[in-house]
C-alpha positions as semicolon CSV with decimal commas, in nm:
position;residue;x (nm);y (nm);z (nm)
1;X;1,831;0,692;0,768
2;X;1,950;0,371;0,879
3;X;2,235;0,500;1,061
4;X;2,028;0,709;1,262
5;X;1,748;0,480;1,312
6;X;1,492;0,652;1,092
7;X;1,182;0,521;0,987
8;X;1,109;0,855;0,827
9;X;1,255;1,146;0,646
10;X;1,091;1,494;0,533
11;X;1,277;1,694;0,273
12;X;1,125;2,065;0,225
13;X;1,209;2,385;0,094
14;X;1,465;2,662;0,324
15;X;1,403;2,376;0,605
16;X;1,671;2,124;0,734
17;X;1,582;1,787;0,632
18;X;1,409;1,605;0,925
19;X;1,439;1,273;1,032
20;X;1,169;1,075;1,261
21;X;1,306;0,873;1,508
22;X;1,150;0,656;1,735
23;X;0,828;0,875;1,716
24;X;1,019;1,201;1,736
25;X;1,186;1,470;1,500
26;X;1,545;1,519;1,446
27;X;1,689;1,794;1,243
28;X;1,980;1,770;1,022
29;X;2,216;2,010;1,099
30;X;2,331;2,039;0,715
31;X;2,210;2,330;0,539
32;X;1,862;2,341;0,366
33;X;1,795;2,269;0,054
34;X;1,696;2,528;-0,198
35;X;1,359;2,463;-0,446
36;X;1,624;2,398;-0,750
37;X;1,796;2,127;-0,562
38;X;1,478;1,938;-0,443
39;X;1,344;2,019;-0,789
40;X;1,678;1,810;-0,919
41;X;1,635;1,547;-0,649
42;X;1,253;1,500;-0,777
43;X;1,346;1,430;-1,128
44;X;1,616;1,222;-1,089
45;X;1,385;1,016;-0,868
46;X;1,060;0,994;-1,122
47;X;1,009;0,793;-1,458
48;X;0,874;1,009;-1,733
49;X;0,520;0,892;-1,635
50;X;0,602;0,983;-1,316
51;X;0,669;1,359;-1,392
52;X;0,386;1,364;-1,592
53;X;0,168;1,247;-1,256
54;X;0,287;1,461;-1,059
55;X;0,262;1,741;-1,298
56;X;-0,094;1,681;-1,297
57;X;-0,223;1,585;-0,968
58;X;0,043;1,769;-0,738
59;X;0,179;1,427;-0,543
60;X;0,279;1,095;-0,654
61;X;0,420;0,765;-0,502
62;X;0,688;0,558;-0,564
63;X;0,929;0,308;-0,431
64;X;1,307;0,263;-0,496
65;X;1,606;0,084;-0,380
66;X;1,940;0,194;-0,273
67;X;2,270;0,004;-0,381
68;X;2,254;-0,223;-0,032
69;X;1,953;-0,324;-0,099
70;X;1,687;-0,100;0,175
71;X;1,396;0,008;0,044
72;X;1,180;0,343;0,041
73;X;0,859;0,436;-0,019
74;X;0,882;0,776;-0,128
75;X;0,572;1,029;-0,188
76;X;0,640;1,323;-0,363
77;X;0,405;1,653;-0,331
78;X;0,367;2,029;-0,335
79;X;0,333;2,266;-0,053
80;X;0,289;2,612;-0,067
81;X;0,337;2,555;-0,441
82;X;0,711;2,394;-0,343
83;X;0,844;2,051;-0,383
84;X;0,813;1,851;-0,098
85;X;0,917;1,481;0,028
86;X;0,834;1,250;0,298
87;X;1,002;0,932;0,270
88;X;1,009;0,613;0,459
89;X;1,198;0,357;0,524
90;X;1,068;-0,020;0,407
91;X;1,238;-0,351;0,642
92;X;1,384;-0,565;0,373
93;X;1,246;-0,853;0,630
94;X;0,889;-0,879;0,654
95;X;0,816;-0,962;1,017
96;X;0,656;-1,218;1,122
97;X;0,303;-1,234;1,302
98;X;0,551;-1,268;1,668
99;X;0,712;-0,998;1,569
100;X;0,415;-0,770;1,507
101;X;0,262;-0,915;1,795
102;X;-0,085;-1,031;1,607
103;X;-0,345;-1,232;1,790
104;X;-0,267;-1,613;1,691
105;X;-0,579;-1,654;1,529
106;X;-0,484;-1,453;1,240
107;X;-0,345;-1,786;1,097
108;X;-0,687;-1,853;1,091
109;X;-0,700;-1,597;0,763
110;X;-0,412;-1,751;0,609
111;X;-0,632;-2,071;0,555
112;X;-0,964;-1,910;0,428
113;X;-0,981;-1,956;0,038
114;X;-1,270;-1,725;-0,033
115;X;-1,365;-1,406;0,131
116;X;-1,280;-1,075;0,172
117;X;-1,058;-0,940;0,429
118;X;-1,032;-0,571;0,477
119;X;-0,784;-0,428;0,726
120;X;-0,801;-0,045;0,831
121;X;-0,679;0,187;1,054
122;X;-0,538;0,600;1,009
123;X;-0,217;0,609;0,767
124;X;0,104;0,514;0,964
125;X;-0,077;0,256;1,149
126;X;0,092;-0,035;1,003
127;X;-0,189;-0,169;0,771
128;X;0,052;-0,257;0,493
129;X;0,283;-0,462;0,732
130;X;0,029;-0,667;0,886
131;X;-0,083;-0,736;0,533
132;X;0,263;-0,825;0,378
133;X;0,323;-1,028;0,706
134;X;-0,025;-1,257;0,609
135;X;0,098;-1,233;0,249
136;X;0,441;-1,385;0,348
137;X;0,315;-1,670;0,542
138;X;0,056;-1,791;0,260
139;X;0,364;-1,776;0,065
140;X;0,542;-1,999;0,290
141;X;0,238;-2,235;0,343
142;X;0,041;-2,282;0,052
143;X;0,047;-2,355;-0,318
144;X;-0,153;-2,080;-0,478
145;X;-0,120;-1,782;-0,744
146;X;-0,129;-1,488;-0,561
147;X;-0,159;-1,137;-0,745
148;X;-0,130;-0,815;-0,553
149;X;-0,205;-0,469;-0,690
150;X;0,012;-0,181;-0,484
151;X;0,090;0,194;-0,510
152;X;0,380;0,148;-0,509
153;X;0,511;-0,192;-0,398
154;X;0,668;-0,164;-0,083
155;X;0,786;-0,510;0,016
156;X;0,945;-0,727;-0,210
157;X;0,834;-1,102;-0,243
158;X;1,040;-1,422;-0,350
159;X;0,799;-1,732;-0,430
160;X;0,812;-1,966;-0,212
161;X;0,560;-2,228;-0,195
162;X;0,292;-1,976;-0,358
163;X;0,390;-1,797;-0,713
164;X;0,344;-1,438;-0,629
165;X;0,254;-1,202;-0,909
166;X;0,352;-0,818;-0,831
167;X;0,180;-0,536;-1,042
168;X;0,265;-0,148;-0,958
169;X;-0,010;0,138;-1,060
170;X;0,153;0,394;-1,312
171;X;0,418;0,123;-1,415
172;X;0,243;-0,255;-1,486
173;X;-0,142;-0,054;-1,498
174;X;-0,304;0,268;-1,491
175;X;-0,506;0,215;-1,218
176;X;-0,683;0,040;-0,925
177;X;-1,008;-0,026;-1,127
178;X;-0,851;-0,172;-1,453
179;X;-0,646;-0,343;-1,238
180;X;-0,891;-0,531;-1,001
181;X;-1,090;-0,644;-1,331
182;X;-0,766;-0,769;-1,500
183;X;-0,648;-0,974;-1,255
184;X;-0,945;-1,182;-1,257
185;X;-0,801;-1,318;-1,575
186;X;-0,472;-1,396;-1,477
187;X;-0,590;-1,762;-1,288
188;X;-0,513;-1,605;-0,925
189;X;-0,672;-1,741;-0,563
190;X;-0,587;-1,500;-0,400
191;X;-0,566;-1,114;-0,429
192;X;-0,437;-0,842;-0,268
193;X;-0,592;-0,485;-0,361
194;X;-0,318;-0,258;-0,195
195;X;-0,638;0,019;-0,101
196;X;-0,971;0,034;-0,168
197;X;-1,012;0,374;-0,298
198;X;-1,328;0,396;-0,513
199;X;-1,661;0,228;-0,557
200;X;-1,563;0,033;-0,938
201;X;-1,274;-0,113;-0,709
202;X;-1,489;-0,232;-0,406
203;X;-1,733;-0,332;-0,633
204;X;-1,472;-0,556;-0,831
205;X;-1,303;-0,635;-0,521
206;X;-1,682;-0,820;-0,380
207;X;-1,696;-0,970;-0,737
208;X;-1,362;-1,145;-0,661
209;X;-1,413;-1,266;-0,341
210;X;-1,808;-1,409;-0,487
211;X;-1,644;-1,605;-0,727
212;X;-1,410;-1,801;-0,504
213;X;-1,117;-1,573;-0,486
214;X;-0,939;-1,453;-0,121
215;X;-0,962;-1,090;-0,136
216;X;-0,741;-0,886;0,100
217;X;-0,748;-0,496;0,098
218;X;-0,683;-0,219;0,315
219;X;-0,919;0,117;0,412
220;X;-0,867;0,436;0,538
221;X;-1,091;0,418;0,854
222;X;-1,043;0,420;1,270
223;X;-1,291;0,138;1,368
224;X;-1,437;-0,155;1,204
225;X;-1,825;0,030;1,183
226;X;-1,652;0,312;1,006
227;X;-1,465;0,096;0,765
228;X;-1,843;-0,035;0,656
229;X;-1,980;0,282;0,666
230;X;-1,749;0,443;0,420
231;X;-1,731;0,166;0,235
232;X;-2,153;0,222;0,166
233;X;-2,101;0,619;0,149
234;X;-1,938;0,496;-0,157
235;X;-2,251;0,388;-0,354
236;X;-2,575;0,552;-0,430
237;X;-2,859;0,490;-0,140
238;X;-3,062;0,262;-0,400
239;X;-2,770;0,002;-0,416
240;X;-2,662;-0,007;-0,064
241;X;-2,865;-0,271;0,049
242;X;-2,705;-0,489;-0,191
243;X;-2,390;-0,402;-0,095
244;X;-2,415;-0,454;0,247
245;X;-2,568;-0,790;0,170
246;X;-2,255;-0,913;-0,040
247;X;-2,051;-0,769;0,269
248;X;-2,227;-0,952;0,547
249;X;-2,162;-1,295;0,300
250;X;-1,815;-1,251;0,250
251;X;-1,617;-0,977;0,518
């Protein structure tokens, strides 16, 4: 992938593997692979839990390194019933905020100590960059315990001034949920919730950021109103109110 310049590659049954590059798709002009091989490829690639996930839900994510050193986030599925992968391609560099051309008073988040911070935005959009990019810089500025909670862990950090604490669902915790709750106890300021996915996990995630934590999370919407209005589509009518009220204190 590097070679070619590849941020992505899709791996599919009786279909050359494809490569994205620069926004559009390349075929390999090897052969393609048959359902055994990808089948081999799979489980060579998956931890026992792993299998097991995948075996029950039909798709699961990972991460893994090659011998250089890149990175991939890899998710792993079925279509038509057949084993399927789309992986992509991690920077072993985080970029900086130049680099991913933020507005300069994002900086402005890297100083907040309590709050909740909540970027969204379709998948592919670069949510997890922008996040590991703030995450990075903390590092490099301030002296704090920060925890993150990813599935998987995409970018790897080395403490710096901060002591960062990595934990991966399906390998350090089952999930989101017990996750958010645990890391309360493990003396963090700040927190980063790799997706807000259910209503225990928002819920937790508010909890956090009302007790003095900096809570940083990411959610599958276009626009800002949406990302509130899914976020209260997530709890019954008769709590919402409440809900909107810890949001307008601490988003």
């Amino acid at each position: 992938m590097a070679k070619l310049g590849a941020s992505d590659l899709h791996i599919k049954v009786n279909t050359p593997a494809t490569f994205r590059v620069r926004s559009a798709l390349r075929s390999a002009k090897e052969q393609p692979l048959t359902a055994e091989q990808i089948s081999q490829m799979i489980s060579a690639l998956l931890s026992p839990e792993q299998r097991e996930a995948f075996g029950q839900n039909g798709q699961v994510d990972l991460a893994r390194e090659n011998s250089i050193g890149d990175r991939f986030r890899i998710n792993v599925f079925r279509q038509r019933g057949l084993p399927s992968l789309a992986v992509r391609r991690v920077t072993r560099d985080i970029p900086s905020f130049a680099e991913l051309h933020l507005p300069e008073n994002i900086e402005r988040i890297t100083r907040e100590t309590q709050g909740l911070v909540l970027l969204s935005g379709p998948t592919g959009c670069g949510k997890s960059t922008t996040i590991a990019s703030i995450l990075e810089y903390i590092n490099a500025t301030r002296r704090c315990h920060i925890v993150t909670i990813e599935d998987p862990i995409e970018y790897l950090y080395t403490d710096k001034k901060a002591l960062v604490s990595q934990r991966e669902i399906g390998i350090d915790v089952p999930d989101f949920n017990q996750a958010t709750r645990a890391m309360l106890r493990e003396d963090p300021d700040i927190l980063l919730i790799g997706e807000m996915r259910d209503r225990d996990t928002l819920q937790a995630a508010l909890q956090a950021a009302v007790t003095g934590h900096l809570v940083l999370g990411t959610v599958h919407a276009s626009t800002a109103p949406q990302t509130i209005q899914r976020i209260l589509e997530l709890f019954p009518p008769e709590t919402r109110p409440l809900i909107r009220q810890g949001l307008a204190y601490n988003l």
